CSV table of C-alpha atoms and ligand atoms in Angstrom, one decimal:
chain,number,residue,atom,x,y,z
A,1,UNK,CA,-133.4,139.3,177.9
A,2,UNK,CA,-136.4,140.0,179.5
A,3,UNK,CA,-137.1,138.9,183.1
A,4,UNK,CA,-139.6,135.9,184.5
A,5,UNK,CA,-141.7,138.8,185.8
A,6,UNK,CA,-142.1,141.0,182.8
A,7,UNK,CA,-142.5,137.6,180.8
A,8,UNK,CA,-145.3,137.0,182.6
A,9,UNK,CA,-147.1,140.5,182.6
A,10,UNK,CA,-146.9,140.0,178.8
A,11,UNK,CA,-148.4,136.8,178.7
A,12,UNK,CA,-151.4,138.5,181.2
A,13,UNK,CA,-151.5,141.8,178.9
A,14,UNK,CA,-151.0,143.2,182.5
A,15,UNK,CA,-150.2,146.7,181.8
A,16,UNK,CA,-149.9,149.8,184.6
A,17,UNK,CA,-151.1,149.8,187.5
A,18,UNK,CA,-151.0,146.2,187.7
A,19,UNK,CA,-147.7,144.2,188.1
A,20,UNK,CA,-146.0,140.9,188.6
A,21,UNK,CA,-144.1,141.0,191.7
A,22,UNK,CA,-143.4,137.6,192.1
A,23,UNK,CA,-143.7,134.4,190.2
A,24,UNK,CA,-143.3,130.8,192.0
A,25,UNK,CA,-142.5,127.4,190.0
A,26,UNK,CA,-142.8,124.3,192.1
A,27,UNK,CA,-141.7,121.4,189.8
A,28,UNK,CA,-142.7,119.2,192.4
A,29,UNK,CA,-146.5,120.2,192.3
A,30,UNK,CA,-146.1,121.0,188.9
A,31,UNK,CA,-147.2,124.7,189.9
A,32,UNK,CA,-146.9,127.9,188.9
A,33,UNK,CA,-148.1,130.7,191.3
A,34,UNK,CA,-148.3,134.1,190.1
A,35,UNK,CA,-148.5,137.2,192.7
A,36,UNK,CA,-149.9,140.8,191.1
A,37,UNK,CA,-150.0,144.0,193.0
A,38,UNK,CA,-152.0,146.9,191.9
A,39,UNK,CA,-149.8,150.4,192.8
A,40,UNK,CA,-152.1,152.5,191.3
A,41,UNK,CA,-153.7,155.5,193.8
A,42,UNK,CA,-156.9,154.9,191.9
A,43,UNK,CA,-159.5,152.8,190.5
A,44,UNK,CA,-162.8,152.0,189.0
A,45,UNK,CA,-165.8,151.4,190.9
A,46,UNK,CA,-167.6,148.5,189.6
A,47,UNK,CA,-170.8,150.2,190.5
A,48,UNK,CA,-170.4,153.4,188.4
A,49,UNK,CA,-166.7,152.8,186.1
A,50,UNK,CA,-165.7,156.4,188.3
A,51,UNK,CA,-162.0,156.6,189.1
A,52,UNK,CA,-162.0,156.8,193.0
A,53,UNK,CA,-159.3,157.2,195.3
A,54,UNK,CA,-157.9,153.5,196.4
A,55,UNK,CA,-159.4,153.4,200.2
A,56,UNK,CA,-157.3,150.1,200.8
A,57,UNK,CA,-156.7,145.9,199.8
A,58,UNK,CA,-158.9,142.7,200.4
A,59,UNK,CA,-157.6,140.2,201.7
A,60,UNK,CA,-155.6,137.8,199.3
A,61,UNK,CA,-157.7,136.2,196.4
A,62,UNK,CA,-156.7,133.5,193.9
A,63,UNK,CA,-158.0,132.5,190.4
A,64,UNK,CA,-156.8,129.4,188.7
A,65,UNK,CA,-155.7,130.5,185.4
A,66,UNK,CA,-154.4,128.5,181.9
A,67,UNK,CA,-151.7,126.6,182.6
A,68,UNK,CA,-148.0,127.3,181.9
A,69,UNK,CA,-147.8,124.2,180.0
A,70,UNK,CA,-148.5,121.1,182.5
A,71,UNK,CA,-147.9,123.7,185.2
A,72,UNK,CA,-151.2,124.7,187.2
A,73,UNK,CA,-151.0,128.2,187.0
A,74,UNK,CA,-152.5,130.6,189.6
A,75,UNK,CA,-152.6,134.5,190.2
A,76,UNK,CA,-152.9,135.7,193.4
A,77,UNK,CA,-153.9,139.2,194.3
A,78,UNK,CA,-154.9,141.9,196.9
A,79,UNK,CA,-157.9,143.7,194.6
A,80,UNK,CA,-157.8,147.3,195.7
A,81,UNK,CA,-160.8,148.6,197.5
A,82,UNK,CA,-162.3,151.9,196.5
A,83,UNK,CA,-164.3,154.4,198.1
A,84,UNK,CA,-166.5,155.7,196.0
A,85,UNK,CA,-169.0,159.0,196.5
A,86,UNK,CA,-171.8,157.4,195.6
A,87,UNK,CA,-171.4,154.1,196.2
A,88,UNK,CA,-169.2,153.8,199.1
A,89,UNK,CA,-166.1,151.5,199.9
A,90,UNK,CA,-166.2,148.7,196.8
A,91,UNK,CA,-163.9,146.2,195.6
A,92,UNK,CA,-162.6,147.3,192.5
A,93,UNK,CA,-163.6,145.6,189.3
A,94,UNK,CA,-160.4,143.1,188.3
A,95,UNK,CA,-159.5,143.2,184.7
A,96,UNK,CA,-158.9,139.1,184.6
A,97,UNK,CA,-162.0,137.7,186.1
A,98,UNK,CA,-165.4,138.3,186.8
A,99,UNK,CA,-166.6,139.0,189.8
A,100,UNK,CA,-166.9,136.4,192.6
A,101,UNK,CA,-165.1,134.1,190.3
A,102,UNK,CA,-162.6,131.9,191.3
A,103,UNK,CA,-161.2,131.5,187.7
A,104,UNK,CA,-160.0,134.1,185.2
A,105,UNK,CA,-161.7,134.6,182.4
A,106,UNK,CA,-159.5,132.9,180.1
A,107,UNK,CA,-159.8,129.7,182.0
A,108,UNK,CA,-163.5,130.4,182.0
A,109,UNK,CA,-163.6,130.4,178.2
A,110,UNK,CA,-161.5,127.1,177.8
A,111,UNK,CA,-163.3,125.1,180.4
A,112,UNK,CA,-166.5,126.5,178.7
A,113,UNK,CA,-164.9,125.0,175.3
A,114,UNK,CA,-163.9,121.7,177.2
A,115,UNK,CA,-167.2,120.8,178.6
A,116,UNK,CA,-169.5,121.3,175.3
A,117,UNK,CA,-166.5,119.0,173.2
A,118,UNK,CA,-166.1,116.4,175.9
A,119,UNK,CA,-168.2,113.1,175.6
A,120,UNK,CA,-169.3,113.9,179.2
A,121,UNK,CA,-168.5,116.2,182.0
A,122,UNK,CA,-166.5,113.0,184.1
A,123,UNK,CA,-164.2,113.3,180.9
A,124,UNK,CA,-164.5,117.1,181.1
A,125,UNK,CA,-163.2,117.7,184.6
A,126,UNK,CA,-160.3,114.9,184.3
A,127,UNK,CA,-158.6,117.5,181.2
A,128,UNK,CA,-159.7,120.5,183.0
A,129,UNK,CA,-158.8,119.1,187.1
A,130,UNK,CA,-161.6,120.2,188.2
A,131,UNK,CA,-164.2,118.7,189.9
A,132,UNK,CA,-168.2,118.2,189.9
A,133,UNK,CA,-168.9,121.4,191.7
A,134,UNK,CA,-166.2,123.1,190.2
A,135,UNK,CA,-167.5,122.6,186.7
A,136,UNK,CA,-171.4,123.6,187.9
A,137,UNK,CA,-170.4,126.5,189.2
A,138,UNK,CA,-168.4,127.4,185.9
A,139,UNK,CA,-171.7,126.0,184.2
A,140,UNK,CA,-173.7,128.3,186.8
A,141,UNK,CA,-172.4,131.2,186.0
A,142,UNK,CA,-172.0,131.2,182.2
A,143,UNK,CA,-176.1,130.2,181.9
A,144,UNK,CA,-176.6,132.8,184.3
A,145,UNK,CA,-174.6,135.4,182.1
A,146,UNK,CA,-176.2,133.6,178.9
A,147,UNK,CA,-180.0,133.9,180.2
A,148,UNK,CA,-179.1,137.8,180.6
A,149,UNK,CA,-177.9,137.8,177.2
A,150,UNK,CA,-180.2,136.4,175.2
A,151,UNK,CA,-182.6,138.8,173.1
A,152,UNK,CA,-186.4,138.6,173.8
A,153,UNK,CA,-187.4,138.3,170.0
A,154,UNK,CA,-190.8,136.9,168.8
A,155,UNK,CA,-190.8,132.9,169.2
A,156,UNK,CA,-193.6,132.4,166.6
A,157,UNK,CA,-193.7,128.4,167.5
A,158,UNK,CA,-192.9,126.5,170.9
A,159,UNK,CA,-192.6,123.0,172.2
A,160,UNK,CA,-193.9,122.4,175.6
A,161,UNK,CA,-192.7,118.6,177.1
A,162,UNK,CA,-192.5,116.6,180.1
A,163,UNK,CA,-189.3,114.6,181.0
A,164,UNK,CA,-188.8,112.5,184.3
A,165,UNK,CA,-186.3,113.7,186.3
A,166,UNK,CA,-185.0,111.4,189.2
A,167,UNK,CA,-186.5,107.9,189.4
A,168,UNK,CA,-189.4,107.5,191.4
A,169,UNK,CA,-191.8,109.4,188.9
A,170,UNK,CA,-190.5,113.3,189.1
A,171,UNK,CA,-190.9,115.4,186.3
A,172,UNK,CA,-189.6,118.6,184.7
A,173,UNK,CA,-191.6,120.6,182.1
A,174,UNK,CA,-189.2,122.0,179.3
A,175,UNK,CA,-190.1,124.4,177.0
A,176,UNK,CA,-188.7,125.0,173.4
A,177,UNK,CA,-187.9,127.5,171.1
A,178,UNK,CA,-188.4,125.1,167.6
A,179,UNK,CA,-187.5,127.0,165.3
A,180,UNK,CA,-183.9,128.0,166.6
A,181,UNK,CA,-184.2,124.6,168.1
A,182,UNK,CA,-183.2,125.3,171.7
A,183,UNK,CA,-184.6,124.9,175.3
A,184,UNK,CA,-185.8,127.8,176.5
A,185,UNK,CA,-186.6,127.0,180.0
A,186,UNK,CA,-187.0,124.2,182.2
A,187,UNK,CA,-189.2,123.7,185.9
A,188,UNK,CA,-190.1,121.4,188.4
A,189,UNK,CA,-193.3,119.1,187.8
A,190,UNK,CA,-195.8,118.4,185.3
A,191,UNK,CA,-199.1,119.9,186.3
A,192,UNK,CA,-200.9,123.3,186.1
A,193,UNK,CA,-198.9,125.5,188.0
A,194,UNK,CA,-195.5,124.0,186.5
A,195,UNK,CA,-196.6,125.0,182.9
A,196,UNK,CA,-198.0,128.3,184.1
A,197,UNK,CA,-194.5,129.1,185.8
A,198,UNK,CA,-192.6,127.8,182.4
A,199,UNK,CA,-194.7,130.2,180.2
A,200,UNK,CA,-193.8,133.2,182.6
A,201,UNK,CA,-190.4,132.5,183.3
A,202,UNK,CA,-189.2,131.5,179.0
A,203,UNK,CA,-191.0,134.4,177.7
A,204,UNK,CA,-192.3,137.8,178.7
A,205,UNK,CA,-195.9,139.5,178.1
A,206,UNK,CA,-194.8,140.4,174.6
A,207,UNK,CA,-193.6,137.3,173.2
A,208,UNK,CA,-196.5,135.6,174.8
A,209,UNK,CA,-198.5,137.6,172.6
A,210,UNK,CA,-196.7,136.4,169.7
A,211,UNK,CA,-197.0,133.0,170.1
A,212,UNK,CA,-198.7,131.6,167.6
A,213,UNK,CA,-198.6,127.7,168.0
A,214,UNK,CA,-197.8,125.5,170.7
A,215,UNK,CA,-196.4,121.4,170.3
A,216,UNK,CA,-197.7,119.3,173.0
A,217,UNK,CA,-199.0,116.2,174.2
A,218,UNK,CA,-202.3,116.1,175.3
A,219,UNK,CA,-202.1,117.2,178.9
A,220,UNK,CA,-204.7,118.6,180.5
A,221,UNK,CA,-202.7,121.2,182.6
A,222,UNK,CA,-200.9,122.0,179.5
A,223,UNK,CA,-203.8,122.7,177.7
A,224,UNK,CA,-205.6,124.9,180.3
A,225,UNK,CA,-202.2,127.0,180.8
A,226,UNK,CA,-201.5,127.6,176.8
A,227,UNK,CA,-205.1,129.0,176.5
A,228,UNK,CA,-204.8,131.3,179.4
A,229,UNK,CA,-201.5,132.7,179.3
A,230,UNK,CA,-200.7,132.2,175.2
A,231,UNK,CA,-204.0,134.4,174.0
A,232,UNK,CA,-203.1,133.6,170.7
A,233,UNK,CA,-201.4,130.3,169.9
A,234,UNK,CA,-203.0,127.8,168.4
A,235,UNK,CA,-202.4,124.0,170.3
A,236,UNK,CA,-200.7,121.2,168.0
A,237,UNK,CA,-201.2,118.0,169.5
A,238,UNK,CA,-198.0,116.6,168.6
A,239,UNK,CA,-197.2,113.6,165.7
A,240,UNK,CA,-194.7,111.9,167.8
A,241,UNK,CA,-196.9,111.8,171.2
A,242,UNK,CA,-200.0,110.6,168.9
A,243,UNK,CA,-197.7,107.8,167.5
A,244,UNK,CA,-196.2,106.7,171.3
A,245,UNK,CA,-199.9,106.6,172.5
A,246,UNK,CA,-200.3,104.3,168.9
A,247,UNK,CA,-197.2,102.5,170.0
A,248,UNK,CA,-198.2,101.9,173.8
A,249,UNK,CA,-201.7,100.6,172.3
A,250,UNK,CA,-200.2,98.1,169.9
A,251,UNK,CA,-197.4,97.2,173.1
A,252,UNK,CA,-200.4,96.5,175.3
A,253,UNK,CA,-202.4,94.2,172.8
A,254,UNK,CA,-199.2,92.4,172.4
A,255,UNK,CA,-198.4,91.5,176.0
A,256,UNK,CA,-201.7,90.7,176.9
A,257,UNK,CA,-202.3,88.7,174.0
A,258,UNK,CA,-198.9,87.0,174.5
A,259,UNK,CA,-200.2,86.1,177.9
A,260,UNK,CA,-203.1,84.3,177.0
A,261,UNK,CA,-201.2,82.2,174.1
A,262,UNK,CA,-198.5,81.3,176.6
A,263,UNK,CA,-201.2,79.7,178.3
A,264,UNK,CA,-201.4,76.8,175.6
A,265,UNK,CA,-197.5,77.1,175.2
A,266,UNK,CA,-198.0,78.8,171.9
A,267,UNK,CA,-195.2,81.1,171.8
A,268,UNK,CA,-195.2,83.1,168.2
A,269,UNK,CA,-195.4,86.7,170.0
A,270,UNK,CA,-192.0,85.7,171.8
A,271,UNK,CA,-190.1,88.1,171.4
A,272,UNK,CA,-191.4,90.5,169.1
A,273,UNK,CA,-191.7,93.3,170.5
A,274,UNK,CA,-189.4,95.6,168.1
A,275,UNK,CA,-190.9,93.8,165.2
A,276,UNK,CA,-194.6,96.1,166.0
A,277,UNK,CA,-192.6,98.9,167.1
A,278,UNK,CA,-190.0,99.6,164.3
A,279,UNK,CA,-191.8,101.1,161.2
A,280,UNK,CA,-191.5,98.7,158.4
A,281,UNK,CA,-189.3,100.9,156.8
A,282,UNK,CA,-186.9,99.9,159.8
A,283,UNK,CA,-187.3,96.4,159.7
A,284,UNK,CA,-184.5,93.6,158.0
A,285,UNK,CA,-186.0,90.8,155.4
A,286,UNK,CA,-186.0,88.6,157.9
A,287,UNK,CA,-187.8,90.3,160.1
A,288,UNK,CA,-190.6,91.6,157.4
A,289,UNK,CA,-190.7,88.2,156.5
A,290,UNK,CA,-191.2,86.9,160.7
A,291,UNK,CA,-193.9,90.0,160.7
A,292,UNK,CA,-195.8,88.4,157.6
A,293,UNK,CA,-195.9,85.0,158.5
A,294,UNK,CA,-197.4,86.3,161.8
A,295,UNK,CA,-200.2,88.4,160.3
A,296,UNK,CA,-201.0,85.0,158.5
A,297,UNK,CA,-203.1,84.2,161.5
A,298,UNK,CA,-205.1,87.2,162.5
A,299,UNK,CA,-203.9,87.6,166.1
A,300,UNK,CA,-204.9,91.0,167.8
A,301,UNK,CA,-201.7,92.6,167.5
A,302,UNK,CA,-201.8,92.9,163.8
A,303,UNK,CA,-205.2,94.0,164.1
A,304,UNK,CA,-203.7,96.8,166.6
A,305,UNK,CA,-200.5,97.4,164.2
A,306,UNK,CA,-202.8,97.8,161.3
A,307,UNK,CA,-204.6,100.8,162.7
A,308,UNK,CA,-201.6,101.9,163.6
A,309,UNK,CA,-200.0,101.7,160.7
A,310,UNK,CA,-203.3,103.4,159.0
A,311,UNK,CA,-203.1,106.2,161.0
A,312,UNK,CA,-199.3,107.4,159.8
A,313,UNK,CA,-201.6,108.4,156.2
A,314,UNK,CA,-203.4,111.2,157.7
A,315,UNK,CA,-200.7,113.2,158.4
A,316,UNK,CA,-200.3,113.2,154.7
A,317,UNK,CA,-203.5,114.6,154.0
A,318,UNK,CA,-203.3,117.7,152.2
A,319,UNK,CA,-205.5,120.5,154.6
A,320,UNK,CA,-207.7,120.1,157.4
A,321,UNK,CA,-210.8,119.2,155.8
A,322,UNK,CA,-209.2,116.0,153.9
A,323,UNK,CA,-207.9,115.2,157.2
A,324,UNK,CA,-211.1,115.2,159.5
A,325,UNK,CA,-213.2,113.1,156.6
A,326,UNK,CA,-209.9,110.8,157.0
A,327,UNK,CA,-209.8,110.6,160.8
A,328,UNK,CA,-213.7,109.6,160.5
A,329,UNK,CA,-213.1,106.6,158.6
A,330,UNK,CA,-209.6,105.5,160.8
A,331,UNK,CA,-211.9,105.8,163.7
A,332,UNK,CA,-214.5,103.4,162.5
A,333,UNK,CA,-211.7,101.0,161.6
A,334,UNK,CA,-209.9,101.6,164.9
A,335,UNK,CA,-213.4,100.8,166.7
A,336,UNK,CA,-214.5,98.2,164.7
A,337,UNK,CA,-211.0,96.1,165.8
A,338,UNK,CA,-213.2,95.8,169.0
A,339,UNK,CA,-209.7,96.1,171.0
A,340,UNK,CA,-209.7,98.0,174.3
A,341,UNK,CA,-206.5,99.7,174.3
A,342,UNK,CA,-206.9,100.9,170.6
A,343,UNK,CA,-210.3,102.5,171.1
A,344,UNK,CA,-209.1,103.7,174.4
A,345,UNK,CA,-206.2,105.9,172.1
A,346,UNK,CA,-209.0,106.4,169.3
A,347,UNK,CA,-211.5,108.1,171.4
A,348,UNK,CA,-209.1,109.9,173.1
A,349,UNK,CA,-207.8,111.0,169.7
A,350,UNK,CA,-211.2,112.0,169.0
A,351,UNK,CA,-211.6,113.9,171.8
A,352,UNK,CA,-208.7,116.1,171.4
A,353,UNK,CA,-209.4,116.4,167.1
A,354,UNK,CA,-210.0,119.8,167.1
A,355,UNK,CA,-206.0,120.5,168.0
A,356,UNK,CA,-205.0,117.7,165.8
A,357,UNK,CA,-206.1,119.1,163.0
A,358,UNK,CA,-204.4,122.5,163.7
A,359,UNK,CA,-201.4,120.7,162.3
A,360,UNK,CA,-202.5,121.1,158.8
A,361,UNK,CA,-202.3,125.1,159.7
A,362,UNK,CA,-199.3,125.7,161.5
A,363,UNK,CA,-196.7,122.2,160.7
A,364,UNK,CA,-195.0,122.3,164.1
A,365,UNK,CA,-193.9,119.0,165.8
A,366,UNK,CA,-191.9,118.1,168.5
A,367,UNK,CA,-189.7,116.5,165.9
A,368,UNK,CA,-186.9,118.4,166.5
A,369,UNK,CA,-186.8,117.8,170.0
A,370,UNK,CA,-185.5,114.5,169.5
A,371,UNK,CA,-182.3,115.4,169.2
A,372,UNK,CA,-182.2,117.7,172.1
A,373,UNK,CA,-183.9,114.4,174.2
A,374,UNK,CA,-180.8,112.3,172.9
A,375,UNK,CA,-178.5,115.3,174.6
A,376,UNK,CA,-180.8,115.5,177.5
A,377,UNK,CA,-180.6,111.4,178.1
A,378,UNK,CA,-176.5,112.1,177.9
A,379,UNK,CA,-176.5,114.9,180.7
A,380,UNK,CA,-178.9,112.7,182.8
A,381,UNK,CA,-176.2,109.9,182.6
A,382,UNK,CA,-173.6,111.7,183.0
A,383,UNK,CA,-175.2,113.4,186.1
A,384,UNK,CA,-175.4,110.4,188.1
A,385,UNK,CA,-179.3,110.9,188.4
A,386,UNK,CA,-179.4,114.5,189.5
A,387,UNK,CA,-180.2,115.0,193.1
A,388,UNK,CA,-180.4,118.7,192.7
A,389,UNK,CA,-183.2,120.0,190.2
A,390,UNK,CA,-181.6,123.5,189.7
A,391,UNK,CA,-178.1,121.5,188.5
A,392,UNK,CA,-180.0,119.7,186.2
A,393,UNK,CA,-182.1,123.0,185.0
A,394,UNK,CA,-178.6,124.2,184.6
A,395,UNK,CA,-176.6,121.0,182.5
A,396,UNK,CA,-179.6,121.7,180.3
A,397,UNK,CA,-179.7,125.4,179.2
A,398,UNK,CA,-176.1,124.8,179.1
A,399,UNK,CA,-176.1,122.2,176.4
A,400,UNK,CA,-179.4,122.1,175.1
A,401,UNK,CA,-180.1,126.3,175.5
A,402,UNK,CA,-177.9,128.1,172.9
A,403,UNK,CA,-176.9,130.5,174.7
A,404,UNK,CA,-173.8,132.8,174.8
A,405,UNK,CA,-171.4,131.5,176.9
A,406,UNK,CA,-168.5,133.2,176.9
A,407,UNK,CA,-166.9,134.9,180.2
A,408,UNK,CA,-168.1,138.8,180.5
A,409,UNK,CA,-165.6,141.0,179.2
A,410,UNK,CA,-164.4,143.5,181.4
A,411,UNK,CA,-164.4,147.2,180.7
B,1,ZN,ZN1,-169.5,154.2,192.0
């Protein structure tokens, strides 16, 4: 029979000069506490990885480990100090857990696990016991070690995005990797010197170099930043931003439209909102059928849906040149509706043609973004409206960044 104490060194792979000296079961706390003494005369430096002569012990440190099954489970230990010729008096490296962490790494690696299969991080820390600052200074540290990690290989095609952050009109800018499909990087604010700051901090001088295309909306400090710092990228106005600015247009005719027919109590735009909105393709019969009955009478929302809907065919243009002789003819159409909002988009579009048209050379959207805004909208509810910018920076690269994870392992 082997003892509790060796029982347990197995179950750590503690081998010499580590040991068990004592292990403590409190079926009342549901507990287990585990004490390990290191009675070696030497260790590494974590500097350098030389044996040096043990100098003497820190004080007592603990690491919450996987439990002994519903037991809590907790090692306690006096890490040896070493002194070291080069480097001095160091605590040595511990062959359990990282340094400064309060968990071993095993725990590390299940929490890890726990938080990226959990619905959110409330249902995360009530498995794990841990709570909010517990699990962001797990997430902390494993984007930290992540970020150091990851490779800096060409990124050929990028997204660049604004989300709000906090109500009361803050903003992040995110940057995106779309061909891997990950978030790259994420800052505070939406103008020039944010985007300038994102560009530096996601990728270095070479991979700036190698950019070749860039997915935005049409933001001036966007714009201005890409062509200074990205030499070589072409700018792709982005399909999904041109359709919201199409969207907001056809919205805006809508309500104010609806606000003049309420006037004489006519209420046919009552509630139709999703019917403009929703691609056809989207809509029920029913619906189609409300949406045709409606057009019967020539309001300015259809005339605003129309273009709209005209629009969607020059993406499917086959090159550039199609597309520009296209664009000509939905701008006279978008014009000659006469309606404020949709020449406001139209000129604007107009404006901004020459990176439209890039699309037909390089195909990037923002499409694939979507899914990482569904997962971004998740960590923002989950988050309670994050206070703190630099947790929410974190929750993202943690979810959103594809990074590697995994606790550090110790040589
Ligand atoms: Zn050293």
């Amino acid at each position: 029979m082997i003892s509790t104490i060796e029982h347990y060194e197995i179950l750590l792979g503690l081998t010499s000069p580590w040991e068990v000296t004592k292990v403590e079961l409190s079926t009342e706390q549901l507990k287990v506490d585990i004490h390990i003494t290191h009675i070696g005369e030497s260790a590494c430096c974590p500097e350098c990885g030389q044996d040096c002569r043990v100098y003497d012990h820190s004080p007592e440190r603990t690491w919450r480990h996987l439990d002994t099954m519903q037991f809590e489970t907790t090692l306690h230990c006096r890490p040896p100090r070493v002194k070291c010729n080069e480097h001095g008096v160091k605590t040595a490296a511990i062959p359990w857990a990282g340094k400064h962490s309060r968990f071993t790494q095993l725990f590390e690696a299940f929490a890890i696990n726990v938080m990226i299969a959990s619905r959110s991080l409330q249902e995360a820390g009530k498995l794990l016991r841990l709570n909010w600052q517990q699990l962001h200074s797990l997430m902390k540290r494993a984007v930290e070690r992540g970020l150091d990690r990851r490779v800096a290989d060409e990124i050929p095609w990028v997204g660049m995005d604004e989300k709000s952050f906090r109500k009361g009109h803050k903003y992040v800018s995110i940057i995106n990797d779309i061909e891997e499909g990950r978030v790259l990087d994420v800052v505070e604010g939406r103008e020039g010197k944010a985007a300038d700051k994102l560009i530096n901090k996601a990728l270095n001088e070479k991979q700036r170099e190698m950019v070749c295309g860039v997915s935005i909306d049409m933001s001036a400090p966007y714009i201005s930043a890409i062509n200074r710092l990205l030499p070589h990228a072409d700018i792709v106005h982005d399909k999904f931003h041109i359709s919201q600015h199409l969207n907001n247009a056809v919205d805006k005719t809508r309500r104010q439209e609806h606000r003049v027919l309420m006037k004489d109590k006519d209420e046919i735009l009552k509630g139709t909102k999703f019917l403009w909105l929703k691609g056809v393709d989207h809509l029920s019969d029913e619906s189609l059928a409300q949406l045709e009955s409606i057009k019967k009478r020539e309001l300015n929302v259809s005339k605003a849906w129309y273009i709209r809907e005209l629009f969607v065919h020059f993406w499917a243009r086959r090159d550039a040149v199609f597309a520009q002789s296209y664009f000509d003819y939905w701008y006279k159409e978008a014009f000659g509706t006469g309606l404020p909002e949709v020449r406001k988009v139209a000129r604007m579009l107009k404006k901004h043609l020459a990176n439209i048209l890039t699309y037909f050379d390089c195909y990037i959207t923002n499409a694939f973004s979507e899914g990482i805004n569904s997962k971004i909208q998740t960590i923002k509810a989950n988050a309670r409206g994050f206070r703190n910018f630099e947790n929410y920076r974190i929750s993202i690269l943690f979810f959103c960044g594809k990074l590697d994870l995994a606790p550090q392992k110790l040589t």
